[in-house]
Amino acid sequence: MIFLFCAYRDWALELYTKLSKKYKMKLISSPKDLTLKNVKKINPTMIFFPDWSWIVPKTIIQNYPCVCFHESDLPKFRGGSPIQNQIINGIVKTKTTAFFMDEGLDTGNIIMKKDLSLKGSIQDIFQRMISNDYDMIIKIIKGKYKIKKQNGKPTVYKRRKPEDSELKHLNHSTQYLYNFIRMLEDPYPNAFIKLGTKKIIFKSVKQNKDKLEFRGVIE
């Protein structure tokens, strides 16, 4: 068996390296390479999408089992930027949901779910995602899952844009500011605030009771 792994961020490439030591895998990290022609050359048993920001061609979904990993308790928080949209809404505990992709937006049948904490930095969350996805992919490859339809009232959110990272002011609660900055740490478009002709870009943040300590740059 050979599996296709579609991802591009560092945390997901770390996951790919870990899995490729155990299974025969091929990597596609650019949307221009994800074509039916290229996939046919690989002829994978299954395609995994742990970290993908582009529309997958329907011809691929229709011809190969495509498994997507979404960081929410589907059908809640369908759509883009699920981590950020949950954190800014005060959610601390969520799920990693593995599902078979169909032609809808995160609407496919559920394969399995695993608890995911949204506490800490983005890198902390990424490490938990690596652990979750690794365990889930192994179970999926071994066929240890039961498919079920999504159940519950769906909520759909849009993918965040770089301009959404702007803080218009600092008259928010300490908790809100902490969440806003940490959810936009690298590799995402960092939080920033404009001051005259300059702007402060927040690279990372730590919370100490009612105080925030941050690392940033002025441009």
PDB file of C-alpha atoms in Angstrom:
ATOM      1  CA  MET A   1       0.000   0.000   0.000  1.00  0.00           C
ATOM      2  CA  ILE A   2       1.059   3.545  -0.690  1.00  0.00           C
ATOM      3  CA  PHE A   3      -0.512   6.656   0.796  1.00  0.00           C
ATOM      4  CA  LEU A   4      -0.546  10.254  -0.394  1.00  0.00           C
ATOM      5  CA  PHE A   5       0.011  12.979   2.195  1.00  0.00           C
ATOM      6  CA  CYS A   6      -1.029  16.539   1.309  1.00  0.00           C
ATOM      7  CA  ALA A   7       0.361  19.247   3.580  1.00  0.00           C
ATOM      8  CA  TYR A   8       2.664  22.262   3.591  1.00  0.00           C
ATOM      9  CA  ARG A   9       3.152  23.743   7.068  1.00  0.00           C
ATOM     10  CA  ASP A  10       6.129  22.734   9.212  1.00  0.00           C
ATOM     11  CA  TRP A  11       4.079  20.926  11.863  1.00  0.00           C
ATOM     12  CA  ALA A  12       2.369  18.764   9.220  1.00  0.00           C
ATOM     13  CA  LEU A  13       5.664  18.021   7.468  1.00  0.00           C
ATOM     14  CA  GLU A  14       6.951  16.840  10.842  1.00  0.00           C
ATOM     15  CA  LEU A  15       3.953  14.502  10.982  1.00  0.00           C
ATOM     16  CA  TYR A  16       4.707  13.278   7.450  1.00  0.00           C
ATOM     17  CA  THR A  17       8.315  12.490   8.377  1.00  0.00           C
ATOM     18  CA  LYS A  18       7.131  10.534  11.400  1.00  0.00           C
ATOM     19  CA  LEU A  19       4.561   8.524   9.429  1.00  0.00           C
ATOM     20  CA  SER A  20       6.848   7.872   6.454  1.00  0.00           C
ATOM     21  CA  LYS A  21       9.139   5.897   8.757  1.00  0.00           C
ATOM     22  CA  LYS A  22       6.272   3.469   9.305  1.00  0.00           C
ATOM     23  CA  TYR A  23       4.390   3.506   5.979  1.00  0.00           C
ATOM     24  CA  LYS A  24       5.142   4.089   2.319  1.00  0.00           C
ATOM     25  CA  MET A  25       4.061   7.669   1.674  1.00  0.00           C
ATOM     26  CA  LYS A  26       4.316  10.322  -0.994  1.00  0.00           C
ATOM     27  CA  LEU A  27       4.082  14.045  -0.287  1.00  0.00           C
ATOM     28  CA  ILE A  28       2.337  16.828  -2.191  1.00  0.00           C
ATOM     29  CA  SER A  29       2.786  20.270  -0.682  1.00  0.00           C
ATOM     30  CA  SER A  30       1.598  22.575  -3.465  1.00  0.00           C
ATOM     31  CA  PRO A  31      -1.911  22.883  -4.957  1.00  0.00           C
ATOM     32  CA  LYS A  32      -0.485  23.030  -8.490  1.00  0.00           C
ATOM     33  CA  ASP A  33       0.831  19.489  -8.010  1.00  0.00           C
ATOM     34  CA  LEU A  34      -2.466  18.099  -6.750  1.00  0.00           C
ATOM     35  CA  THR A  35      -3.898  17.013 -10.091  1.00  0.00           C
ATOM     36  CA  LEU A  36      -5.708  13.837 -11.054  1.00  0.00           C
ATOM     37  CA  LYS A  37      -2.876  13.036 -13.458  1.00  0.00           C
ATOM     38  CA  ASN A  38      -0.255  13.211 -10.700  1.00  0.00           C
ATOM     39  CA  VAL A  39      -2.407  11.280  -8.252  1.00  0.00           C
ATOM     40  CA  LYS A  40      -2.964   8.511 -10.806  1.00  0.00           C
ATOM     41  CA  LYS A  41       0.805   8.134 -11.152  1.00  0.00           C
ATOM     42  CA  ILE A  42       1.066   7.530  -7.413  1.00  0.00           C
ATOM     43  CA  ASN A  43      -2.157   5.477  -7.280  1.00  0.00           C
ATOM     44  CA  PRO A  44      -2.549   5.786  -3.500  1.00  0.00           C
ATOM     45  CA  THR A  45      -4.730   3.557  -1.374  1.00  0.00           C
ATOM     46  CA  MET A  46      -5.857   6.668   0.489  1.00  0.00           C
ATOM     47  CA  ILE A  47      -5.089  10.398   0.548  1.00  0.00           C
ATOM     48  CA  PHE A  48      -4.610  12.259   3.835  1.00  0.00           C
ATOM     49  CA  PHE A  49      -5.174  16.012   4.202  1.00  0.00           C
ATOM     50  CA  PRO A  50      -4.006  17.056   7.686  1.00  0.00           C
ATOM     51  CA  ASP A  51      -3.076  20.574   6.600  1.00  0.00           C
ATOM     52  CA  TRP A  52      -4.498  21.907   3.344  1.00  0.00           C
ATOM     53  CA  SER A  53      -5.816  25.377   2.495  1.00  0.00           C
ATOM     54  CA  TRP A  54      -7.028  24.881  -1.067  1.00  0.00           C
ATOM     55  CA  ILE A  55      -9.998  23.298  -2.809  1.00  0.00           C
ATOM     56  CA  VAL A  56      -9.362  19.663  -3.704  1.00  0.00           C
ATOM     57  CA  PRO A  57     -10.408  18.844  -7.293  1.00  0.00           C
ATOM     58  CA  LYS A  58     -13.697  16.938  -7.423  1.00  0.00           C
ATOM     59  CA  THR A  59     -12.163  14.359  -9.751  1.00  0.00           C
ATOM     60  CA  ILE A  60      -9.729  13.361  -7.003  1.00  0.00           C
ATOM     61  CA  ILE A  61     -12.417  13.177  -4.303  1.00  0.00           C
ATOM     62  CA  GLN A  62     -14.593  11.077  -6.599  1.00  0.00           C
ATOM     63  CA  ASN A  63     -11.848   8.583  -7.452  1.00  0.00           C
ATOM     64  CA  TYR A  64      -9.844   8.193  -4.229  1.00  0.00           C
ATOM     65  CA  PRO A  65     -10.711   7.961  -0.518  1.00  0.00           C
ATOM     66  CA  CYS A  66      -9.738  11.396   0.805  1.00  0.00           C
ATOM     67  CA  VAL A  67      -9.434  11.874   4.556  1.00  0.00           C
ATOM     68  CA  CYS A  68      -9.421  15.390   5.966  1.00  0.00           C
ATOM     69  CA  PHE A  69      -8.457  16.346   9.524  1.00  0.00           C
ATOM     70  CA  HIS A  70     -10.372  19.324  10.878  1.00  0.00           C
ATOM     71  CA  GLU A  71      -9.684  20.946  14.236  1.00  0.00           C
ATOM     72  CA  SER A  72     -13.245  21.224  15.493  1.00  0.00           C
ATOM     73  CA  ASP A  73     -16.065  19.049  16.759  1.00  0.00           C
ATOM     74  CA  LEU A  74     -17.831  18.807  13.405  1.00  0.00           C
ATOM     75  CA  PRO A  75     -20.395  19.857  12.349  1.00  0.00           C
ATOM     76  CA  LYS A  76     -19.493  22.811  14.577  1.00  0.00           C
ATOM     77  CA  PHE A  77     -17.039  25.345  13.144  1.00  0.00           C
ATOM     78  CA  ARG A  78     -17.021  24.123   9.580  1.00  0.00           C
ATOM     79  CA  GLY A  79     -14.992  26.235   7.187  1.00  0.00           C
ATOM     80  CA  GLY A  80     -11.680  28.047   7.382  1.00  0.00           C
ATOM     81  CA  SER A  81      -9.512  29.023  10.353  1.00  0.00           C
ATOM     82  CA  PRO A  82     -11.190  26.651  12.845  1.00  0.00           C
ATOM     83  CA  ILE A  83      -8.501  27.096  15.506  1.00  0.00           C
ATOM     84  CA  GLN A  84      -8.716  30.887  15.452  1.00  0.00           C
ATOM     85  CA  ASN A  85     -12.494  30.995  15.199  1.00  0.00           C
ATOM     86  CA  GLN A  86     -12.833  28.756  18.243  1.00  0.00           C
ATOM     87  CA  ILE A  87     -10.202  30.486  20.376  1.00  0.00           C
ATOM     88  CA  ILE A  88     -11.687  33.938  19.756  1.00  0.00           C
ATOM     89  CA  ASN A  89     -15.060  32.502  20.795  1.00  0.00           C
ATOM     90  CA  GLY A  90     -13.602  31.358  24.107  1.00  0.00           C
ATOM     91  CA  ILE A  91     -13.457  27.638  23.343  1.00  0.00           C
ATOM     92  CA  VAL A  92     -10.696  25.757  25.164  1.00  0.00           C
ATOM     93  CA  LYS A  93     -11.621  22.116  24.547  1.00  0.00           C
ATOM     94  CA  THR A  94     -12.478  20.849  21.069  1.00  0.00           C
ATOM     95  CA  LYS A  95     -11.837  17.833  18.831  1.00  0.00           C
ATOM     96  CA  THR A  96      -9.701  16.749  15.946  1.00  0.00           C
ATOM     97  CA  THR A  97     -12.217  15.291  13.510  1.00  0.00           C
ATOM     98  CA  ALA A  98     -11.203  12.908  10.743  1.00  0.00           C
ATOM     99  CA  PHE A  99     -13.772  12.589   7.968  1.00  0.00           C
ATOM    100  CA  PHE A 100     -14.098  11.365   4.408  1.00  0.00           C
ATOM    101  CA  MET A 101     -14.195  14.345   2.081  1.00  0.00           C
ATOM    102  CA  ASP A 102     -17.143  14.913  -0.218  1.00  0.00           C
ATOM    103  CA  GLU A 103     -17.981  17.879  -2.420  1.00  0.00           C
ATOM    104  CA  GLY A 104     -19.356  19.961   0.460  1.00  0.00           C
ATOM    105  CA  LEU A 105     -17.507  22.187   2.924  1.00  0.00           C
ATOM    106  CA  ASP A 106     -16.437  19.865   5.768  1.00  0.00           C
ATOM    107  CA  THR A 107     -19.680  17.893   5.361  1.00  0.00           C
ATOM    108  CA  GLY A 108     -18.365  14.350   4.871  1.00  0.00           C
ATOM    109  CA  ASN A 109     -18.993  11.290   7.015  1.00  0.00           C
ATOM    110  CA  ILE A 110     -17.100  11.133  10.301  1.00  0.00           C
ATOM    111  CA  ILE A 111     -14.384   8.502  10.698  1.00  0.00           C
ATOM    112  CA  MET A 112     -13.358   9.331  14.264  1.00  0.00           C
ATOM    113  CA  LYS A 113     -12.731  12.169  16.709  1.00  0.00           C
ATOM    114  CA  LYS A 114     -10.066  12.823  19.310  1.00  0.00           C
ATOM    115  CA  ASP A 115      -9.935  15.409  22.115  1.00  0.00           C
ATOM    116  CA  LEU A 116      -7.873  18.520  21.410  1.00  0.00           C
ATOM    117  CA  SER A 117      -6.946  21.251  23.884  1.00  0.00           C
ATOM    118  CA  LEU A 118      -6.637  24.791  22.536  1.00  0.00           C
ATOM    119  CA  LYS A 119      -4.622  26.037  25.507  1.00  0.00           C
ATOM    120  CA  GLY A 120      -1.152  27.520  25.154  1.00  0.00           C
ATOM    121  CA  SER A 121       0.715  28.786  22.129  1.00  0.00           C
ATOM    122  CA  ILE A 122       0.000  27.844  18.531  1.00  0.00           C
ATOM    123  CA  GLN A 123       3.072  25.616  18.602  1.00  0.00           C
ATOM    124  CA  ASP A 124       1.683  23.837  21.687  1.00  0.00           C
ATOM    125  CA  ILE A 125      -1.543  23.207  19.783  1.00  0.00           C
ATOM    126  CA  PHE A 126       0.361  22.008  16.710  1.00  0.00           C
ATOM    127  CA  GLN A 127       2.198  19.405  18.788  1.00  0.00           C
ATOM    128  CA  ARG A 128      -1.116  18.062  20.071  1.00  0.00           C
ATOM    129  CA  MET A 129      -2.411  17.960  16.502  1.00  0.00           C
ATOM    130  CA  ILE A 130       0.625  15.929  15.417  1.00  0.00           C
ATOM    131  CA  SER A 131      -0.048  13.427  18.194  1.00  0.00           C
ATOM    132  CA  ASN A 132      -3.764  13.212  17.366  1.00  0.00           C
ATOM    133  CA  ASP A 133      -3.305  12.901  13.612  1.00  0.00           C
ATOM    134  CA  TYR A 134      -0.553  10.306  13.971  1.00  0.00           C
ATOM    135  CA  ASP A 135      -2.691   8.060  16.162  1.00  0.00           C
ATOM    136  CA  MET A 136      -5.764   8.526  13.989  1.00  0.00           C
ATOM    137  CA  ILE A 137      -3.978   7.846  10.701  1.00  0.00           C
ATOM    138  CA  ILE A 138      -2.552   4.596  12.056  1.00  0.00           C
ATOM    139  CA  LYS A 139      -6.032   3.474  13.131  1.00  0.00           C
ATOM    140  CA  ILE A 140      -7.505   4.487   9.772  1.00  0.00           C
ATOM    141  CA  ILE A 141      -4.842   2.573   7.844  1.00  0.00           C
ATOM    142  CA  LYS A 142      -5.552  -0.480  10.005  1.00  0.00           C
ATOM    143  CA  GLY A 143      -9.286  -0.096   9.370  1.00  0.00           C
ATOM    144  CA  LYS A 144     -10.085   0.439  13.044  1.00  0.00           C
ATOM    145  CA  TYR A 145     -12.959   2.888  12.673  1.00  0.00           C
ATOM    146  CA  LYS A 146     -16.709   3.128  12.166  1.00  0.00           C
ATOM    147  CA  ILE A 147     -18.162   5.658   9.750  1.00  0.00           C
ATOM    148  CA  LYS A 148     -21.093   7.783  10.867  1.00  0.00           C
ATOM    149  CA  LYS A 149     -22.914  10.789   9.510  1.00  0.00           C
ATOM    150  CA  GLN A 150     -22.386  14.206  11.021  1.00  0.00           C
ATOM    151  CA  ASN A 151     -24.935  14.921  13.708  1.00  0.00           C
ATOM    152  CA  GLY A 152     -26.051  18.242  15.156  1.00  0.00           C
ATOM    153  CA  LYS A 153     -26.646  21.789  13.994  1.00  0.00           C
ATOM    154  CA  PRO A 154     -23.823  22.967  11.706  1.00  0.00           C
ATOM    155  CA  THR A 155     -22.054  26.270  12.183  1.00  0.00           C
ATOM    156  CA  VAL A 156     -19.939  27.681   9.368  1.00  0.00           C
ATOM    157  CA  TYR A 157     -17.158  30.258   9.620  1.00  0.00           C
ATOM    158  CA  LYS A 158     -15.124  32.047   6.976  1.00  0.00           C
ATOM    159  CA  ARG A 159     -11.374  31.761   6.603  1.00  0.00           C
ATOM    160  CA  ARG A 160      -9.643  34.695   8.235  1.00  0.00           C
ATOM    161  CA  LYS A 161      -7.865  37.229   6.042  1.00  0.00           C
ATOM    162  CA  PRO A 162      -4.582  39.019   6.908  1.00  0.00           C
ATOM    163  CA  GLU A 163      -6.457  42.262   7.553  1.00  0.00           C
ATOM    164  CA  ASP A 164      -8.516  40.464  10.206  1.00  0.00           C
ATOM    165  CA  SER A 165      -5.347  40.313  12.317  1.00  0.00           C
ATOM    166  CA  GLU A 166      -5.583  44.017  13.128  1.00  0.00           C
ATOM    167  CA  LEU A 167      -6.419  45.103  16.654  1.00  0.00           C
ATOM    168  CA  LYS A 168      -8.316  48.371  16.329  1.00  0.00           C
ATOM    169  CA  HIS A 169      -7.646  49.244  19.979  1.00  0.00           C
ATOM    170  CA  LEU A 170      -6.467  47.731  23.261  1.00  0.00           C
ATOM    171  CA  ASN A 171      -9.655  48.351  25.229  1.00  0.00           C
ATOM    172  CA  HIS A 172     -10.390  44.640  25.463  1.00  0.00           C
ATOM    173  CA  SER A 173     -10.114  42.271  28.382  1.00  0.00           C
ATOM    174  CA  THR A 174      -6.686  40.814  29.104  1.00  0.00           C
ATOM    175  CA  GLN A 175      -8.022  37.368  28.204  1.00  0.00           C
ATOM    176  CA  TYR A 176      -9.331  38.554  24.841  1.00  0.00           C
ATOM    177  CA  LEU A 177      -6.017  40.190  23.952  1.00  0.00           C
ATOM    178  CA  TYR A 178      -4.090  37.103  25.038  1.00  0.00           C
ATOM    179  CA  ASN A 179      -6.259  34.847  22.893  1.00  0.00           C
ATOM    180  CA  PHE A 180      -6.168  37.191  19.908  1.00  0.00           C
ATOM    181  CA  ILE A 181      -2.376  37.417  19.895  1.00  0.00           C
ATOM    182  CA  ARG A 182      -1.585  33.755  20.612  1.00  0.00           C
ATOM    183  CA  MET A 183      -3.983  32.404  17.995  1.00  0.00           C
ATOM    184  CA  LEU A 184      -2.147  34.460  15.359  1.00  0.00           C
ATOM    185  CA  GLU A 185       1.415  33.479  16.192  1.00  0.00           C
ATOM    186  CA  ASP A 186       3.584  32.235  13.311  1.00  0.00           C
ATOM    187  CA  PRO A 187       2.901  30.756  10.785  1.00  0.00           C
ATOM    188  CA  TYR A 188      -0.327  32.792  10.685  1.00  0.00           C
ATOM    189  CA  PRO A 189      -0.570  36.506   9.842  1.00  0.00           C
ATOM    190  CA  ASN A 190       0.401  37.998  13.201  1.00  0.00           C
ATOM    191  CA  ALA A 191      -1.808  40.279  15.261  1.00  0.00           C
ATOM    192  CA  PHE A 192      -0.919  43.946  14.887  1.00  0.00           C
ATOM    193  CA  ILE A 193      -2.047  47.407  15.905  1.00  0.00           C
ATOM    194  CA  LYS A 194      -1.451  50.648  14.018  1.00  0.00           C
ATOM    195  CA  LEU A 195       0.137  53.604  15.796  1.00  0.00           C
ATOM    196  CA  GLY A 196       0.354  56.631  13.539  1.00  0.00           C
ATOM    197  CA  THR A 197       2.484  55.696  10.542  1.00  0.00           C
ATOM    198  CA  LYS A 198       3.867  52.631  12.322  1.00  0.00           C
ATOM    199  CA  LYS A 199       2.444  49.348  13.477  1.00  0.00           C
ATOM    200  CA  ILE A 200       3.346  46.967  16.281  1.00  0.00           C
ATOM    201  CA  ILE A 201       3.349  43.328  15.202  1.00  0.00           C
ATOM    202  CA  PHE A 202       2.820  40.843  18.026  1.00  0.00           C
ATOM    203  CA  LYS A 203       4.944  37.717  17.512  1.00  0.00           C
ATOM    204  CA  SER A 204       4.186  35.858  20.752  1.00  0.00           C
ATOM    205  CA  VAL A 205       2.545  36.411  24.128  1.00  0.00           C
ATOM    206  CA  LYS A 206       2.522  35.064  27.680  1.00  0.00           C
ATOM    207  CA  GLN A 207      -0.125  35.695  30.300  1.00  0.00           C
ATOM    208  CA  ASN A 208       0.773  36.443  33.915  1.00  0.00           C
ATOM    209  CA  LYS A 209      -2.491  36.933  35.816  1.00  0.00           C
ATOM    210  CA  ASP A 210      -3.840  40.277  34.567  1.00  0.00           C
ATOM    211  CA  LYS A 211      -0.663  41.205  32.700  1.00  0.00           C
ATOM    212  CA  LEU A 212       0.593  40.244  29.257  1.00  0.00           C
ATOM    213  CA  GLU A 213       4.208  39.913  28.193  1.00  0.00           C
ATOM    214  CA  PHE A 214       4.727  39.961  24.452  1.00  0.00           C
ATOM    215  CA  ARG A 215       7.486  39.834  21.885  1.00  0.00           C
ATOM    216  CA  GLY A 216       6.987  42.021  18.859  1.00  0.00           C
ATOM    217  CA  VAL A 217       8.440  44.252  16.192  1.00  0.00           C
ATOM    218  CA  ILE A 218       7.701  47.791  15.060  1.00  0.00           C
ATOM    219  CA  GLU A 219       7.431  48.486  11.354  1.00  0.00           C
TER     220      GLU A 219
END
